[in-house]
Structures are given as C-alpha cells and as structure tokens.
C-alpha cells in the first residue's frame, strides 16, 4: 500500500479549510466596508500629474508586492487564513494610491465610492460595472445608485476575487515559491489600479441619477442603430 504524504494538500481536505461561498461572502462584505470611506491625501495638485501618478504607482506597487509576499509566507492551512487580511492590506495600499493620484490631478473631491470601486476592481471584473458606469466619448458617467446595486456589484467582484485568491491559496503549500508569485501578482494588480485611475482622471467624470443614465443609454443605442 502506498504511504500518503501528509505534507501535501488533498482535494478532500481543502474544503475543510475554506469554503468558496463563505469566502466569497466575506470578501464581498470586506469590499463594501472598504469603499465606505475615501482615504485623505497629503499629495498636492501637480503640474505634471501623469508623471507624478506613475511615480506614486511604482512606489505603491513595490509596497503591495512586499506586503502580499510577506503574508503569503505561512505554509499550509495557516497560509489560507492570511488570504483575506492580505487582500484588505493590498486594497488599503491601492485605495491610498487612487486617493493620491486624484489629488495629483486636483480631483480628489470627485472621488466617491463608485469611483473608488471602479479604480480598484474594474480590471478584475469589467462586466460587474455595466449598471454603474457609462462611457460617453471621453466622459465617464457614474450612476447614482442605491446601496443594493452597489452590493450586487460588490458581490460579482467578490466572486471573481475569491476565485483568484483561492487559486493562489494552493501555492501557499509551497511558501517561498508561492510568496514570490503572490507578490508579483500584487505588483501587477496595483499597476492596473493605477492605470485605471489615471485613465479615469484624464477623462471628464460625471454623475447621473437613474433616469438620466437610462436616457444616456437609450440615446447611445439609437445612435449605434443608425450607424449600422
């Protein structure tokens, strides 16, 4: 009889460590709690905001990589327990980055929960923002939506984030290699957040209530039909 190697995870004991639905719900709640407050910034409006934004992004990406890599070091089941704290730690770095970039562009006052949600997670789940953001030429129109809509968007994002995080969680059984991979992804992810924030802040940012947003969408659909 082949002796089982207890140092390796089995498909039978991973669900006992973390349940995907439960993990997704916890991530969703963490997202909702996280976007409720916009971080202050000590950065001043800059003459060359894009250059400053890229400098801030590089520094934040390095911090995110070190933070994620360090939290990914504990091996085995203990490593699974660090997944949500790791996510929240990275989001804090990224949210401060978005706040600082907005300040560099002189648009910190325009940041709200919708804009923060867009910057942090648009690259993770673009489909989730269909009911929240409308692109109109060089303008980004954010809908003023109810908490239930924000909650639905956060839930869709939570599912995507959880799937990726649990996939990364398997690497925590190989702590050194896993830490390098997790740190590398955190660096890349933070650069993506910065790119989204820069693109948003270079555009004109607008807000619209449900009726106005519906009118904009209807107008776009009519124009698209005429073009075809």
Coordinates of C-alpha atoms in Angstrom, one line a residue:
X1 CA 0.0 0.0 0.0
X2 CA 1.3 3.5 -0.9
X3 CA 2.0 5.7 2.0
X4 CA 0.3 9.0 1.9
X5 CA 2.4 12.1 2.1
X6 CA 0.7 14.3 4.7
X7 CA 2.7 17.4 3.7
X8 CA 0.7 17.8 0.5
X9 CA -2.9 19.1 0.3
X10 CA -5.5 16.7 -0.9
X11 CA -8.8 17.7 -2.7
X12 CA -10.5 16.2 0.3
X13 CA -9.1 18.5 3.0
X14 CA -9.1 21.8 1.2
X15 CA -12.9 22.4 1.6
X16 CA -12.4 21.9 5.3
X17 CA -10.0 24.8 5.3
X18 CA -12.1 27.2 3.3
X19 CA -15.5 27.1 1.6
X20 CA -15.7 29.1 -1.6
X21 CA -19.2 30.5 -1.0
X22 CA -18.4 31.5 2.5
X23 CA -15.1 33.1 1.4
X24 CA -16.9 35.0 -1.4
X25 CA -19.4 36.4 1.1
X26 CA -16.6 37.5 3.4
X27 CA -14.8 39.2 0.6
X28 CA -17.9 41.0 -0.6
X29 CA -18.6 42.3 3.0
X30 CA -15.0 43.4 3.2
X31 CA -15.3 45.3 -0.2
X32 CA -18.5 47.1 1.0
X33 CA -16.9 48.1 4.3
X34 CA -13.7 49.2 2.5
X35 CA -15.3 51.6 0.0
X36 CA -17.4 53.3 2.5
X37 CA -14.6 55.8 3.3
X38 CA -12.2 57.6 0.9
X39 CA -8.7 58.0 2.2
X40 CA -7.4 61.5 2.7
X41 CA -4.3 62.5 0.7
X42 CA -1.2 64.7 1.5
X43 CA -0.3 64.9 -2.2
X44 CA -0.8 68.4 -3.7
X45 CA -2.0 69.2 -7.2
X46 CA 0.9 68.6 -9.6
X47 CA 2.0 70.5 -12.8
X48 CA 2.6 67.1 -14.4
X49 CA 0.1 64.8 -12.8
X50 CA 0.6 61.8 -15.0
X51 CA 4.4 61.7 -14.3
X52 CA 3.7 62.0 -10.6
X53 CA 0.9 59.4 -10.8
X54 CA 3.3 56.9 -12.3
X55 CA 5.9 57.6 -9.7
X56 CA 3.3 57.0 -7.0
X57 CA 2.2 53.8 -8.7
X58 CA 5.7 52.4 -8.8
X59 CA 6.2 53.0 -5.1
X60 CA 2.8 51.6 -4.2
X61 CA 3.3 48.5 -6.4
X62 CA 6.5 47.8 -4.6
X63 CA 4.9 48.1 -1.2
X64 CA 2.0 45.9 -2.3
X65 CA 4.4 43.2 -3.6
X66 CA 6.3 43.1 -0.3
X67 CA 3.1 43.1 1.8
X68 CA 1.5 40.3 -0.2
X69 CA 4.7 38.3 -0.4
X70 CA 5.2 38.5 3.4
X71 CA 1.6 37.5 4.2
X72 CA 1.9 34.5 1.8
X73 CA 4.9 33.0 3.6
X74 CA 3.0 31.0 6.3
X75 CA 2.7 27.4 4.9
X76 CA -0.3 25.1 4.8
X77 CA -3.6 25.8 6.5
X78 CA -2.2 28.8 8.3
X79 CA -1.5 30.3 4.8
X80 CA -5.2 30.0 3.9
X81 CA -6.1 32.2 6.9
X82 CA -4.0 35.1 5.6
X83 CA -5.9 35.4 2.3
X84 CA -8.5 38.0 3.5
X85 CA -6.1 40.0 5.6
X86 CA -3.7 40.1 2.6
X87 CA -6.5 41.3 0.3
X88 CA -7.5 44.1 2.7
X89 CA -3.9 45.1 3.2
X90 CA -3.4 45.4 -0.6
X91 CA -6.7 47.3 -1.0
X92 CA -5.5 49.8 1.6
X93 CA -2.3 50.5 -0.4
X94 CA -4.3 50.7 -3.6
X95 CA -7.0 52.9 -2.2
X96 CA -4.4 55.3 -0.9
X97 CA -2.8 55.2 -4.3
X98 CA -6.0 56.2 -6.0
X99 CA -6.6 59.0 -3.5
X100 CA -3.0 60.3 -4.1
X101 CA -3.3 60.1 -7.9
X102 CA -6.7 62.0 -7.7
X103 CA -5.0 64.7 -5.5
X104 CA -2.1 65.0 -8.0
X105 CA -4.7 65.7 -10.7
X106 CA -6.6 68.1 -8.4
X107 CA -9.7 66.0 -8.5
X108 CA -9.7 64.4 -5.0
X109 CA -13.1 66.0 -4.3
X110 CA -14.6 64.0 -7.2
X111 CA -13.8 60.6 -5.6
X112 CA -16.7 58.7 -4.3
X113 CA -17.5 55.1 -3.5
X114 CA -18.4 54.5 -7.2
X115 CA -15.1 55.9 -8.5
X116 CA -13.1 54.0 -5.9
X117 CA -14.9 50.8 -6.7
X118 CA -14.2 51.4 -10.4
X119 CA -10.5 52.1 -9.9
X120 CA -9.8 49.2 -7.6
X121 CA -11.8 46.4 -9.4
X122 CA -12.6 47.4 -13.0
X123 CA -9.7 45.3 -14.3
X124 CA -10.9 42.4 -12.1
X125 CA -14.5 42.2 -13.4
X126 CA -15.4 44.8 -16.0
X127 CA -18.7 43.1 -16.6
X128 CA -19.8 43.9 -13.0
X129 CA -19.8 47.7 -13.8
X130 CA -22.4 47.6 -16.6
X131 CA -25.1 49.0 -14.3
X132 CA -22.7 51.5 -12.7
X133 CA -20.6 53.2 -15.4
X134 CA -21.4 54.6 -18.8
X135 CA -18.6 55.6 -21.2
X136 CA -19.7 58.5 -23.4
X137 CA -16.8 59.5 -25.7
X138 CA -14.1 60.9 -23.3
X139 CA -16.5 61.1 -20.4
X140 CA -17.2 58.5 -17.7
X141 CA -20.7 58.8 -16.3
X142 CA -21.2 57.2 -12.9
X143 CA -24.7 56.4 -11.9
X144 CA -26.0 57.4 -8.5
X145 CA -27.3 54.1 -7.4
X146 CA -28.8 52.6 -4.3
X147 CA -26.8 50.5 -1.8
X148 CA -28.5 47.4 -3.1
X149 CA -26.9 48.0 -6.6
X150 CA -23.5 48.7 -5.0
X151 CA -24.0 45.5 -3.1
X152 CA -24.7 43.5 -6.2
X153 CA -21.7 44.9 -8.0
X154 CA -19.5 44.1 -4.9
X155 CA -20.9 40.5 -4.9
X156 CA -19.9 40.0 -8.5
X157 CA -16.5 41.3 -7.8
X158 CA -16.2 39.2 -4.7
X159 CA -16.8 36.0 -6.6
X160 CA -14.0 36.9 -9.1
X161 CA -11.6 38.0 -6.4
X162 CA -12.3 34.8 -4.3
X163 CA -11.8 32.5 -7.3
X164 CA -8.4 34.1 -7.9
X165 CA -7.4 34.2 -4.3
X166 CA -8.3 30.6 -3.7
X167 CA -6.3 29.6 -6.8
X168 CA -3.3 31.5 -5.3
X169 CA -4.0 29.8 -2.0
X170 CA -2.9 26.5 -3.4
X171 CA 0.6 27.9 -3.8
X172 CA 0.8 28.6 -0.1
X173 CA 1.6 24.9 0.4
X174 CA 5.0 25.9 -1.3
X175 CA 5.6 29.1 0.8
X176 CA 8.7 30.5 -0.8
X177 CA 7.7 30.0 -4.4
X178 CA 4.1 30.9 -3.5
X179 CA 5.2 34.2 -1.8
X180 CA 7.2 35.2 -4.9
X181 CA 4.2 34.6 -7.2
X182 CA 1.7 36.3 -4.9
X183 CA 4.0 39.3 -4.5
X184 CA 4.4 39.5 -8.3
X185 CA 0.7 39.5 -8.8
X186 CA 0.2 42.2 -6.2
X187 CA 2.7 44.4 -8.0
X188 CA 0.9 43.8 -11.4
X189 CA -2.5 44.3 -9.8
X190 CA -1.5 47.6 -8.2
X191 CA -0.2 48.9 -11.6
X192 CA -3.5 48.0 -13.1
X193 CA -5.3 50.0 -10.5
X194 CA -3.1 53.0 -11.2
X195 CA -3.7 52.7 -14.9
X196 CA -7.5 52.7 -14.4
X197 CA -7.2 55.7 -12.0
X198 CA -5.1 57.7 -14.5
X199 CA -7.4 57.0 -17.4
X200 CA -10.4 57.9 -15.3
X201 CA -8.9 61.2 -14.0
X202 CA -7.7 62.2 -17.5
X203 CA -11.3 61.9 -18.6
X204 CA -14.2 64.1 -17.6
X205 CA -16.1 62.5 -14.7
X206 CA -19.8 62.9 -14.5
X207 CA -22.6 61.7 -12.2
X208 CA -26.2 60.9 -13.2
X209 CA -29.3 59.6 -11.5
X210 CA -31.1 56.5 -12.7
X211 CA -33.4 58.4 -15.1
X212 CA -30.7 60.5 -16.7
X213 CA -28.4 57.4 -17.0
X214 CA -31.2 55.5 -18.7
X215 CA -31.7 58.4 -21.1
X216 CA -28.0 58.4 -22.0
X217 CA -28.0 54.6 -22.6
X218 CA -31.1 54.9 -24.8
X219 CA -29.5 57.7 -26.8
X220 CA -26.4 55.6 -27.3
X221 CA -28.4 52.6 -28.5
X222 CA -30.3 54.8 -31.0
X223 CA -27.1 56.3 -32.3
X224 CA -25.5 52.8 -32.6
X225 CA -28.5 51.6 -34.6
X226 CA -28.3 54.5 -37.0
X227 CA -24.6 53.8 -37.6
X228 CA -25.4 50.3 -38.6

